[in-house]
Amino acid sequence: MPGSQLSEVSLDFAQADKELDEYRSWLDSNAEFSETRVVEYLKARRDLCLLIQLAAGKGRPNRYKHEFNLQGAFRADLVVGSTISRHFVLVEFEGGTSSSIFNQKRGTTQLRDWGNEIQHAFSQVSDWTWAKNDNQHSDLYRNTFGLDHFSETYLVVCGRAAFLNRTERARLHWRSEKTMIASCPIRFWTYDDLYVETSAALDVWRALRSEQAP
C-alpha cells in the first residue's frame, strides 16, 4: 500500500485473548477514568484494538493506527480496518466517568441531558465525515488510506454502564442503533460494551477457525 499512513498488521488471536482478560481486570479495578488514561492503556494493547474491526466493522483487520490525522485538521484516536473488505472503523475515545454520557444535572424533564463528552465526540465524527466528503477525490486522501474507495463505520467509546439506569441504557442503545451520518453508521459504546462486543467477536472467529481446521 504505497503512501498509506496505516501500519500493516496481523491479528494474533492468542494475544488478543490475553489482552481482553487484562482489560476486563483493568475495568474492574478502575470505576472511573479520564480519556487520557484509557487511551494510554489501549495504545499498549494492539490486538485488543484490532478486535474492534471484528466487532464493529467488516472483515479481518490488517491495518491500524492510533492518533490518525485527517487532512491535518482533525484526528481520530484510532483507525482500524481491512483492505480486503475495504472497510475501516474510525474510533473516538472519551472518558469513562459518571458524567461522560449523561450530565449529572437533569434537563427540563426527569431525564438527564446528554453529557459534554459524548456530544463532543459526535461533533468530532461530524467533522471527519465533512473532511472525507470535501477531499475524497484528492490524491492526498486516497494516499492516507491507500485505497481509492472504501466504506467506514464510526465508533464512539464513552462512559461506564454502571452509571446508567435502565432508561439511559435504552437511550444509548437507540442512539447507537439508529444514528447515521453521510450514510455511515455511528456506534456508541460504553467501555463495558467494548469488552462485551470484542469478546463476542473473538468467540465467533475462534469458532470459525475451529470449523476450518483439518
mmCIF file of C-alpha atoms in Angstrom:
data_model
loop_
_atom_site.group_PDB
_atom_site.id
_atom_site.type_symbol
_atom_site.label_atom_id
_atom_site.label_comp_id
_atom_site.label_asym_id
_atom_site.label_seq_id
_atom_site.Cartn_x
_atom_site.Cartn_y
_atom_site.Cartn_z
ATOM 1 C CA MET A 1 0.000 0.000 0.000
ATOM 2 C CA PRO A 2 2.340 2.772 -1.178
ATOM 3 C CA GLY A 3 1.635 6.055 0.544
ATOM 4 C CA SER A 4 -0.722 4.691 3.188
ATOM 5 C CA GLN A 5 -0.328 6.122 6.689
ATOM 6 C CA LEU A 6 -1.689 2.926 8.239
ATOM 7 C CA SER A 7 0.537 0.211 9.688
ATOM 8 C CA GLU A 8 0.246 -3.291 8.250
ATOM 9 C CA VAL A 9 -0.627 -5.785 10.986
ATOM 10 C CA SER A 10 -1.862 -9.323 11.564
ATOM 11 C CA LEU A 11 -4.261 -10.179 14.386
ATOM 12 C CA ASP A 12 -2.737 -12.511 16.986
ATOM 13 C CA PHE A 13 -5.733 -14.347 18.447
ATOM 14 C CA ALA A 14 -3.869 -15.693 21.472
ATOM 15 C CA GLN A 15 -2.522 -12.241 22.341
ATOM 16 C CA ALA A 16 -5.970 -10.700 21.802
ATOM 17 C CA ASP A 17 -7.430 -13.199 24.265
ATOM 18 C CA LYS A 18 -4.760 -12.291 26.831
ATOM 19 C CA GLU A 19 -5.307 -8.566 26.359
ATOM 20 C CA LEU A 20 -9.068 -8.962 26.708
ATOM 21 C CA ASP A 21 -8.597 -10.654 30.082
ATOM 22 C CA GLU A 22 -6.253 -7.862 31.146
ATOM 23 C CA TYR A 23 -8.771 -5.259 30.024
ATOM 24 C CA ARG A 24 -11.570 -6.897 31.999
ATOM 25 C CA SER A 25 -9.413 -6.807 35.129
ATOM 26 C CA TRP A 26 -8.469 -3.189 34.451
ATOM 27 C CA LEU A 27 -12.140 -2.186 34.173
ATOM 28 C CA ASP A 28 -12.913 -3.994 37.420
ATOM 29 C CA SER A 29 -10.125 -2.061 39.155
ATOM 30 C CA ASN A 30 -10.995 1.354 37.719
ATOM 31 C CA ALA A 31 -14.550 2.564 38.284
ATOM 32 C CA GLU A 32 -13.827 5.892 36.579
ATOM 33 C CA PHE A 33 -11.013 7.154 34.381
ATOM 34 C CA SER A 34 -10.084 10.013 32.083
ATOM 35 C CA GLU A 35 -9.785 9.845 28.311
ATOM 36 C CA THR A 36 -6.018 10.298 28.507
ATOM 37 C CA ARG A 37 -5.625 7.390 30.880
ATOM 38 C CA VAL A 38 -7.727 4.882 28.957
ATOM 39 C CA VAL A 39 -6.216 5.859 25.602
ATOM 40 C CA GLU A 40 -2.739 5.318 27.028
ATOM 41 C CA TYR A 41 -3.844 1.897 28.289
ATOM 42 C CA LEU A 42 -5.387 0.814 24.980
ATOM 43 C CA LYS A 43 -2.468 2.045 22.879
ATOM 44 C CA ALA A 44 -0.296 -0.561 24.615
ATOM 45 C CA ARG A 45 -2.687 -3.373 23.567
ATOM 46 C CA ARG A 46 -2.624 -3.587 19.798
ATOM 47 C CA ASP A 47 -4.528 -6.834 19.350
ATOM 48 C CA LEU A 48 -7.364 -5.711 21.623
ATOM 49 C CA CYS A 49 -7.698 -2.631 19.403
ATOM 50 C CA LEU A 50 -7.671 -4.802 16.270
ATOM 51 C CA LEU A 51 -10.662 -6.709 17.632
ATOM 52 C CA ILE A 52 -12.714 -3.528 17.241
ATOM 53 C CA GLN A 53 -12.726 -4.123 13.476
ATOM 54 C CA LEU A 54 -14.178 -7.600 14.016
ATOM 55 C CA ALA A 55 -16.830 -6.272 16.376
ATOM 56 C CA ALA A 56 -17.879 -3.045 14.649
ATOM 57 C CA GLY A 57 -16.635 -3.317 11.084
ATOM 58 C CA LYS A 58 -16.276 -5.765 8.223
ATOM 59 C CA GLY A 59 -13.509 -8.256 7.580
ATOM 60 C CA ARG A 60 -10.374 -9.330 9.393
ATOM 61 C CA PRO A 61 -8.227 -6.344 10.405
ATOM 62 C CA ASN A 62 -4.889 -5.818 8.675
ATOM 63 C CA ARG A 63 -4.299 -2.067 9.047
ATOM 64 C CA TYR A 64 -4.362 0.254 12.033
ATOM 65 C CA LYS A 65 -3.009 3.454 13.540
ATOM 66 C CA HIS A 66 -3.503 5.475 16.708
ATOM 67 C CA GLU A 67 -3.806 9.279 16.547
ATOM 68 C CA PHE A 68 -4.695 9.246 12.889
ATOM 69 C CA ASN A 69 -4.627 12.648 11.184
ATOM 70 C CA LEU A 70 -7.357 13.558 8.719
ATOM 71 C CA GLN A 71 -6.325 16.330 6.335
ATOM 72 C CA GLY A 72 -4.060 17.779 9.017
ATOM 73 C CA ALA A 73 -7.009 19.428 10.769
ATOM 74 C CA PHE A 74 -8.729 16.552 12.585
ATOM 75 C CA ARG A 75 -7.544 13.463 14.417
ATOM 76 C CA ALA A 76 -9.155 10.104 15.125
ATOM 77 C CA ASP A 77 -7.928 8.360 18.259
ATOM 78 C CA LEU A 78 -7.791 5.057 16.371
ATOM 79 C CA VAL A 79 -8.340 3.759 12.856
ATOM 80 C CA VAL A 80 -8.521 0.016 12.302
ATOM 81 C CA GLY A 81 -9.637 -1.724 9.150
ATOM 82 C CA SER A 82 -9.372 -4.282 6.406
ATOM 83 C CA THR A 83 -8.027 -3.551 2.944
ATOM 84 C CA ILE A 84 -9.558 -6.836 1.771
ATOM 85 C CA SER A 85 -13.103 -5.844 2.724
ATOM 86 C CA ARG A 86 -12.245 -2.179 2.045
ATOM 87 C CA HIS A 87 -13.779 -1.080 5.319
ATOM 88 C CA PHE A 88 -12.385 0.997 8.188
ATOM 89 C CA VAL A 89 -13.576 1.807 11.699
ATOM 90 C CA LEU A 90 -12.693 5.290 12.971
ATOM 91 C CA VAL A 91 -12.802 5.493 16.754
ATOM 92 C CA GLU A 92 -13.163 8.406 19.157
ATOM 93 C CA PHE A 93 -12.426 7.606 22.812
ATOM 94 C CA GLU A 94 -13.798 9.770 25.613
ATOM 95 C CA GLY A 95 -13.627 9.483 29.386
ATOM 96 C CA GLY A 96 -15.207 6.773 31.495
ATOM 97 C CA THR A 97 -16.723 8.945 34.227
ATOM 98 C CA SER A 98 -20.152 9.284 35.776
ATOM 99 C CA SER A 99 -20.933 12.321 33.600
ATOM 100 C CA SER A 100 -19.328 11.229 30.308
ATOM 101 C CA ILE A 101 -22.588 10.052 28.721
ATOM 102 C CA PHE A 102 -25.214 11.974 30.695
ATOM 103 C CA ASN A 103 -24.795 15.128 32.749
ATOM 104 C CA GLN A 104 -25.285 14.895 36.470
ATOM 105 C CA LYS A 105 -27.912 17.635 36.340
ATOM 106 C CA ARG A 106 -31.310 16.923 34.880
ATOM 107 C CA GLY A 107 -32.761 18.631 31.853
ATOM 108 C CA THR A 108 -36.206 20.164 31.553
ATOM 109 C CA THR A 109 -37.794 16.757 32.154
ATOM 110 C CA GLN A 110 -36.996 13.933 34.554
ATOM 111 C CA LEU A 111 -34.310 12.716 32.149
ATOM 112 C CA ARG A 112 -30.668 13.734 32.282
ATOM 113 C CA ASP A 113 -29.213 15.661 29.356
ATOM 114 C CA TRP A 114 -26.539 14.114 27.156
ATOM 115 C CA GLY A 115 -23.077 14.782 28.560
ATOM 116 C CA ASN A 116 -20.461 17.112 27.102
ATOM 117 C CA GLU A 117 -18.032 14.320 26.274
ATOM 118 C CA ILE A 118 -20.377 12.220 24.175
ATOM 119 C CA GLN A 119 -21.673 15.338 22.428
ATOM 120 C CA HIS A 120 -18.114 16.441 21.707
ATOM 121 C CA ALA A 121 -17.360 13.005 20.248
ATOM 122 C CA PHE A 122 -20.344 13.242 17.920
ATOM 123 C CA SER A 123 -19.113 16.636 16.732
ATOM 124 C CA GLN A 124 -15.708 15.100 16.032
ATOM 125 C CA VAL A 125 -17.284 12.400 13.888
ATOM 126 C CA SER A 126 -19.285 15.022 12.012
ATOM 127 C CA ASP A 127 -16.070 16.848 11.148
ATOM 128 C CA TRP A 128 -14.406 13.610 9.992
ATOM 129 C CA THR A 129 -17.213 12.955 7.538
ATOM 130 C CA TRP A 130 -17.033 16.543 6.297
ATOM 131 C CA ALA A 131 -13.281 16.165 5.734
ATOM 132 C CA LYS A 132 -13.780 12.976 3.762
ATOM 133 C CA ASN A 133 -16.576 14.385 1.635
ATOM 134 C CA ASP A 134 -14.608 17.550 0.956
ATOM 135 C CA ASN A 135 -11.436 15.703 -0.051
ATOM 136 C CA GLN A 136 -12.410 12.182 -1.090
ATOM 137 C CA HIS A 137 -11.292 12.675 -4.679
ATOM 138 C CA SER A 138 -7.885 14.087 -3.814
ATOM 139 C CA ASP A 139 -4.651 12.112 -4.112
ATOM 140 C CA LEU A 140 -3.828 13.115 -0.543
ATOM 141 C CA TYR A 141 -6.928 11.481 0.889
ATOM 142 C CA ARG A 142 -6.518 8.333 -1.188
ATOM 143 C CA ASN A 143 -2.903 8.025 -0.075
ATOM 144 C CA THR A 144 -3.938 8.424 3.537
ATOM 145 C CA PHE A 145 -5.888 5.161 3.415
ATOM 146 C CA GLY A 146 -4.128 3.535 0.481
ATOM 147 C CA LEU A 147 -7.408 2.824 -1.308
ATOM 148 C CA ASP A 148 -9.480 4.668 -3.886
ATOM 149 C CA HIS A 149 -12.840 3.545 -2.485
ATOM 150 C CA PHE A 150 -13.818 2.191 0.909
ATOM 151 C CA SER A 151 -16.633 2.285 3.455
ATOM 152 C CA GLU A 152 -16.493 3.269 7.106
ATOM 153 C CA THR A 153 -18.115 2.806 10.473
ATOM 154 C CA TYR A 154 -17.677 5.427 13.177
ATOM 155 C CA LEU A 155 -17.408 4.392 16.809
ATOM 156 C CA VAL A 156 -17.627 6.487 19.966
ATOM 157 C CA VAL A 157 -16.495 4.762 23.166
ATOM 158 C CA CYS A 158 -17.528 6.690 26.246
ATOM 159 C CA GLY A 159 -18.616 6.198 29.868
ATOM 160 C CA ARG A 160 -19.393 3.157 32.015
ATOM 161 C CA ALA A 161 -22.524 1.028 32.056
ATOM 162 C CA ALA A 162 -22.718 1.119 35.864
ATOM 163 C CA PHE A 163 -23.523 4.840 35.809
ATOM 164 C CA LEU A 164 -26.601 4.378 33.601
ATOM 165 C CA ASN A 165 -30.073 3.460 34.736
ATOM 166 C CA ARG A 166 -32.392 1.302 32.643
ATOM 167 C CA THR A 167 -33.880 4.208 30.711
ATOM 168 C CA GLU A 168 -30.469 5.716 29.984
ATOM 169 C CA ARG A 169 -29.160 2.407 28.681
ATOM 170 C CA ALA A 170 -32.158 2.241 26.351
ATOM 171 C CA ARG A 171 -31.488 5.788 25.141
ATOM 172 C CA LEU A 172 -27.837 4.971 24.456
ATOM 173 C CA HIS A 173 -28.758 1.748 22.636
ATOM 174 C CA TRP A 174 -31.276 3.612 20.476
ATOM 175 C CA ARG A 175 -28.709 6.253 19.600
ATOM 176 C CA SER A 176 -26.171 3.558 18.731
ATOM 177 C CA GLU A 177 -28.527 1.561 16.530
ATOM 178 C CA LYS A 178 -30.266 4.429 14.749
ATOM 179 C CA THR A 179 -27.627 7.118 14.175
ATOM 180 C CA MET A 180 -26.225 7.560 10.671
ATOM 181 C CA ILE A 181 -24.108 10.309 9.140
ATOM 182 C CA ALA A 182 -23.244 10.583 5.442
ATOM 183 C CA SER A 183 -24.894 7.151 5.048
ATOM 184 C CA CYS A 184 -22.416 5.621 7.529
ATOM 185 C CA PRO A 185 -23.361 4.133 10.914
ATOM 186 C CA ILE A 186 -22.169 5.653 14.182
ATOM 187 C CA ARG A 187 -21.973 3.248 17.103
ATOM 188 C CA PHE A 188 -21.959 4.421 20.726
ATOM 189 C CA TRP A 189 -20.428 2.001 23.236
ATOM 190 C CA THR A 190 -19.543 2.221 26.887
ATOM 191 C CA TYR A 191 -16.141 0.825 27.837
ATOM 192 C CA ASP A 192 -18.027 -2.193 29.170
ATOM 193 C CA ASP A 193 -19.647 -2.622 25.747
ATOM 194 C CA LEU A 194 -16.170 -2.533 24.230
ATOM 195 C CA TYR A 195 -15.270 -5.594 26.262
ATOM 196 C CA VAL A 196 -18.544 -7.429 25.542
ATOM 197 C CA GLU A 197 -18.546 -6.727 21.795
ATOM 198 C CA THR A 198 -14.883 -7.551 21.177
ATOM 199 C CA SER A 199 -15.090 -10.677 23.316
ATOM 200 C CA ALA A 200 -18.126 -11.901 21.353
ATOM 201 C CA ALA A 201 -16.384 -11.170 18.041
ATOM 202 C CA LEU A 202 -13.324 -13.127 19.156
ATOM 203 C CA ASP A 203 -15.522 -16.082 20.136
ATOM 204 C CA VAL A 204 -17.104 -16.121 16.660
ATOM 205 C CA TRP A 205 -13.735 -16.108 14.940
ATOM 206 C CA ARG A 206 -12.452 -18.850 17.252
ATOM 207 C CA ALA A 207 -15.430 -20.995 16.253
ATOM 208 C CA LEU A 208 -14.856 -20.346 12.549
ATOM 209 C CA ARG A 209 -11.157 -21.202 12.815
ATOM 210 C CA SER A 210 -12.038 -24.390 14.654
ATOM 211 C CA GLU A 211 -14.505 -25.442 11.952
ATOM 212 C CA GLN A 212 -11.926 -24.773 9.226
ATOM 213 C CA ALA A 213 -9.156 -26.692 10.944
ATOM 214 C CA PRO A 214 -8.337 -30.084 9.324
#
